[in-house]
PDB file of C-alpha atoms in Angstrom:
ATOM      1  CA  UNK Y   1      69.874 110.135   6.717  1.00  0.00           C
ATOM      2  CA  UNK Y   2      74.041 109.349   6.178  1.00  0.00           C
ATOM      3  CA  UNK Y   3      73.253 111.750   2.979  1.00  0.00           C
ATOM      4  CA  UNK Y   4      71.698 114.763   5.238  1.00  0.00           C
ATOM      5  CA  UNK Y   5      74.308 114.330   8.056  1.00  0.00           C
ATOM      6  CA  UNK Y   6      77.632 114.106   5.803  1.00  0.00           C
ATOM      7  CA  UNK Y   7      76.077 117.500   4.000  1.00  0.00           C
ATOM      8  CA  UNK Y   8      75.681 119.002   7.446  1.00  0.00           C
ATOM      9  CA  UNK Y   9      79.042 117.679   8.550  1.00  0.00           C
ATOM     10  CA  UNK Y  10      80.666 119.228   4.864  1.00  0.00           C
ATOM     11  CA  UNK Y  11      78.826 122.820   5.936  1.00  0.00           C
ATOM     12  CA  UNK Y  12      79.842 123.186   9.609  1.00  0.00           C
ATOM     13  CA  UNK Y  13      83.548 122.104   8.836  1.00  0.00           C
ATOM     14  CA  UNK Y  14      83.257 124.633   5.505  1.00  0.00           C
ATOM     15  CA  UNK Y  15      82.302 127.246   7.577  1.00  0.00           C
ATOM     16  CA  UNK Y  16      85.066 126.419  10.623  1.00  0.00           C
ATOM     17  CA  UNK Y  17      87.860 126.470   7.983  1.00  0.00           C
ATOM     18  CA  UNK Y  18      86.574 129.169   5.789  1.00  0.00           C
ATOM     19  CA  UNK Y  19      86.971 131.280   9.066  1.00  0.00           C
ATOM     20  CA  UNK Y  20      90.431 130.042   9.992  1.00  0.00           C
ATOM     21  CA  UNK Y  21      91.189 131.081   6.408  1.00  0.00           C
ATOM     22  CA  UNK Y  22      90.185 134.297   6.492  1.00  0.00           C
ATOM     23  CA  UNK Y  23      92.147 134.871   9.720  1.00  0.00           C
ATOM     24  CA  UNK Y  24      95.680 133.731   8.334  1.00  0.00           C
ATOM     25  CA  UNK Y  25      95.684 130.472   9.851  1.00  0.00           C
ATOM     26  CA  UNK Y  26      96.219 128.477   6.357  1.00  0.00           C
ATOM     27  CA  UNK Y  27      97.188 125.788   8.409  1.00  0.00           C
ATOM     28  CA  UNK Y  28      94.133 125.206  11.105  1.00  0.00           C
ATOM     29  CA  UNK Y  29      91.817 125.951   7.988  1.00  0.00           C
ATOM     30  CA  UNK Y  30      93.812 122.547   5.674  1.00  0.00           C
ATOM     31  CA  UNK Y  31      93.829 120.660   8.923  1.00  0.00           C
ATOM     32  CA  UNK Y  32      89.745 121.743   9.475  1.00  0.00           C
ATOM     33  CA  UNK Y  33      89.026 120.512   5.914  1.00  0.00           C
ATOM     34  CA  UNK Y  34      91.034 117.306   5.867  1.00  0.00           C
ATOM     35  CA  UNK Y  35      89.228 116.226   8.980  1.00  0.00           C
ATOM     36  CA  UNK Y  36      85.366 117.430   7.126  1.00  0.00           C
ATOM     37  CA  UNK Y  37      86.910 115.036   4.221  1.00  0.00           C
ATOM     38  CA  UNK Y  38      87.306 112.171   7.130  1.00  0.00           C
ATOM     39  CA  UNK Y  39      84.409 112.425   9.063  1.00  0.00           C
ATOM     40  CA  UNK Y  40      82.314 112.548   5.834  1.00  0.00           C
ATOM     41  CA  UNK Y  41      84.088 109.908   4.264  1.00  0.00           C
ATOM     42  CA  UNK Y  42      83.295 107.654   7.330  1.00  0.00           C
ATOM     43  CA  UNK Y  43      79.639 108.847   7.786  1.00  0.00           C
ATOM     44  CA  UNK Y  44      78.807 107.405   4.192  1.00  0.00           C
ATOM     45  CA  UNK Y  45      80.900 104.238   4.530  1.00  0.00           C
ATOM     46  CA  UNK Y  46      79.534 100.979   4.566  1.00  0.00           C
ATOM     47  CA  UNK Y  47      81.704 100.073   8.066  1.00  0.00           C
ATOM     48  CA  UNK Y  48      79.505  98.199  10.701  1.00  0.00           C
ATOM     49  CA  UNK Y  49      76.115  98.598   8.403  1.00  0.00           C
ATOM     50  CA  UNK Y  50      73.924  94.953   8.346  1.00  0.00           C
ATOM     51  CA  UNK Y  51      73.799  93.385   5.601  1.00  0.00           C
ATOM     52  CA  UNK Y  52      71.391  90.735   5.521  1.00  0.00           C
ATOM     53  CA  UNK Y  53      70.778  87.507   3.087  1.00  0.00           C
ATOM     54  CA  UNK Y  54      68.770  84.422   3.055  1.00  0.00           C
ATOM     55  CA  UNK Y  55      68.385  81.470   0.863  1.00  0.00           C
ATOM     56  CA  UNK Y  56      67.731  77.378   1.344  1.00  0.00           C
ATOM     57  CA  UNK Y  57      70.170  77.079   3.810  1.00  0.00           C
ATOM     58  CA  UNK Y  58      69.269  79.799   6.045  1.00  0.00           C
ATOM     59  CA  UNK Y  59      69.846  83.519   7.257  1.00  0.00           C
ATOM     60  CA  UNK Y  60      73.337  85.326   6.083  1.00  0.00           C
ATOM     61  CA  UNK Y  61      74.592  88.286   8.533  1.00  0.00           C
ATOM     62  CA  UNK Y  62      77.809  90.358   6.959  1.00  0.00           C
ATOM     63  CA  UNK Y  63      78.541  93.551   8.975  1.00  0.00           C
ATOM     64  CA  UNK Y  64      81.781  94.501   7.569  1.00  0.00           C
ATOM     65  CA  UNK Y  65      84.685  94.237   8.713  1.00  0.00           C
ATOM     66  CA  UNK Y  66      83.617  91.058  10.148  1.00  0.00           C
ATOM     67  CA  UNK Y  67      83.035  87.819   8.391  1.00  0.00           C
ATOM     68  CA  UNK Y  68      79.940  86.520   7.420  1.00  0.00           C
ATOM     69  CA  UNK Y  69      77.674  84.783   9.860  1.00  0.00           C
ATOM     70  CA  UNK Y  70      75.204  81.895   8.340  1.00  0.00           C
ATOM     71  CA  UNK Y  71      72.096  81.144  10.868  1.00  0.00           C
ATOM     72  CA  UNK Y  72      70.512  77.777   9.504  1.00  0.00           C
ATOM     73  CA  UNK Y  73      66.907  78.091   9.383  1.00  0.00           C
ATOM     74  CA  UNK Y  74      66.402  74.437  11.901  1.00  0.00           C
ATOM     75  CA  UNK Y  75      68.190  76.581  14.576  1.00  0.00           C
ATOM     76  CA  UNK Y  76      65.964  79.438  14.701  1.00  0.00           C
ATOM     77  CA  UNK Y  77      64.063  79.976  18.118  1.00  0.00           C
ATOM     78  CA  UNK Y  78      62.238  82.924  18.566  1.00  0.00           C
ATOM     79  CA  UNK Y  79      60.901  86.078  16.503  1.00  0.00           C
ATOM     80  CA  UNK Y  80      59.707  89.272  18.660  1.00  0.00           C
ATOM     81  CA  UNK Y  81      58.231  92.726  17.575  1.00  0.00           C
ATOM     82  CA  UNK Y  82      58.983  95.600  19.926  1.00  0.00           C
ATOM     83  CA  UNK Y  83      59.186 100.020  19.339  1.00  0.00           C
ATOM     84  CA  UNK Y  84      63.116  98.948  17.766  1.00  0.00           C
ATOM     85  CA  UNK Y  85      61.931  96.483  15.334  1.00  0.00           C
ATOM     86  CA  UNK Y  86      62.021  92.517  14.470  1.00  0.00           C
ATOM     87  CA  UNK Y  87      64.463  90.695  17.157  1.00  0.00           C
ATOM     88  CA  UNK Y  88      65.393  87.351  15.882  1.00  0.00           C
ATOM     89  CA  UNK Y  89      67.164  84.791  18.244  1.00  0.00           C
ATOM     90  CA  UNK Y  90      68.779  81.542  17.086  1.00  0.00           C
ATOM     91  CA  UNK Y  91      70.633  78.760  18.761  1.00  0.00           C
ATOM     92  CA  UNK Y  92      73.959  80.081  17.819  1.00  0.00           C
ATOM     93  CA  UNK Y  93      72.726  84.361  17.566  1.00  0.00           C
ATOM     94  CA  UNK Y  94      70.877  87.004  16.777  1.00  0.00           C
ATOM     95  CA  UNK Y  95      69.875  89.741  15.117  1.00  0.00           C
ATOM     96  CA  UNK Y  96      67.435  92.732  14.475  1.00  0.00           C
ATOM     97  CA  UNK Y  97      66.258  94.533  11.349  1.00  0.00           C
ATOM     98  CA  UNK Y  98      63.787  97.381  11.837  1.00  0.00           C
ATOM     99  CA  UNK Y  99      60.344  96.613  11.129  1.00  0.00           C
ATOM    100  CA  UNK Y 100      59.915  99.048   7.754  1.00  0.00           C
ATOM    101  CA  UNK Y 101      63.470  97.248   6.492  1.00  0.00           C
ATOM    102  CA  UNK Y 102      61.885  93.960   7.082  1.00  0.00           C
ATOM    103  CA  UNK Y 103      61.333  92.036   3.865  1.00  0.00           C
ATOM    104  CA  UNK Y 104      57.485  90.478   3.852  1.00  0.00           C
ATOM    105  CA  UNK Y 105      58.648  87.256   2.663  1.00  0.00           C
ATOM    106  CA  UNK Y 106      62.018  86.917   4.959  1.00  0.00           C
ATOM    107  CA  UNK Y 107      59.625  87.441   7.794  1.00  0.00           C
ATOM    108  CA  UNK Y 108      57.168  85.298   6.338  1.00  0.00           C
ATOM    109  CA  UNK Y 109      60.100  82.400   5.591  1.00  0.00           C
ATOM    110  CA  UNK Y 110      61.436  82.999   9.605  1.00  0.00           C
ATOM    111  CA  UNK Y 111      58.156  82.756  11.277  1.00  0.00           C
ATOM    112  CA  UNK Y 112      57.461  79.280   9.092  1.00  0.00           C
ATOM    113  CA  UNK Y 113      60.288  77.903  10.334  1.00  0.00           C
ATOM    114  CA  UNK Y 114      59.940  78.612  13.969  1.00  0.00           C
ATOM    115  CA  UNK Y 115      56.772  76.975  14.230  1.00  0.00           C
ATOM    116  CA  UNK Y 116      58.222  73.626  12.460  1.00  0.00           C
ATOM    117  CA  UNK Y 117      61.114  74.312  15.167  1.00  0.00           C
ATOM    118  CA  UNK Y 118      58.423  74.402  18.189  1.00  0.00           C
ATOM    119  CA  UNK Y 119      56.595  71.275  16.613  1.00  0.00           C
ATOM    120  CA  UNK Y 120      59.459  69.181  16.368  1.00  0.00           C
TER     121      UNK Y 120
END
């Protein structure tokens, strides 16, 4: 979807400068592109995208630019499904992941540990 929207982007900001160009205005049309190059370049960035991790010691959220966040798998509380996805609550956070992006076995590992959470 980034992919289809930075090409869109790339076409409508080719087409805005291409018409500056032809006009005279060399400088609108340079200005046009460098911003197409921007707004692309920031459409297919990795800035603000989920990236999410688990191993024996529990759940690792990294959205860059901000640091990793570790939930431990004896603080997790509560797992719900809705129309947006998986929506996983901890003592200390939470997160969602849509529920095609969900891995079988993360959800699997999560829903194991909240019911040894609830029993003890």
């Amino acid at each position: 979807m980034r992919k289809i929207k930075a090409l869109i982007y790339a076409l409508l900001g080719g087409m805005i400068a291409w018409g500056y160009w032809q006009r005279g205005d060399e400088g609108w049309a340079i200005f046009i592109s460098l911003f197409t190059i921007v707004i692309m370049a920031l459409t297919l960035s990795s800035i603000g995208r989920l990236k999410i991790s688990w191993d024996d010691e529990g759940i690792t959220l990294a959205a860059f630019p901000k640091k990793p966040r570790l939930l431990h798998w004896q603080d997790l509380e509560k797992v719900s499904l809705d129309h947006l996805g998986y929506h996983v609550q901890a003592k200390d956070g939470q997160f969602k992941i849509r529920k095609n992006v969900m891995p079988a076995d993360l959800l699997r590992r999560i829903k194991e540990n909240i019911r040894l959470n609830t029993k003890a």
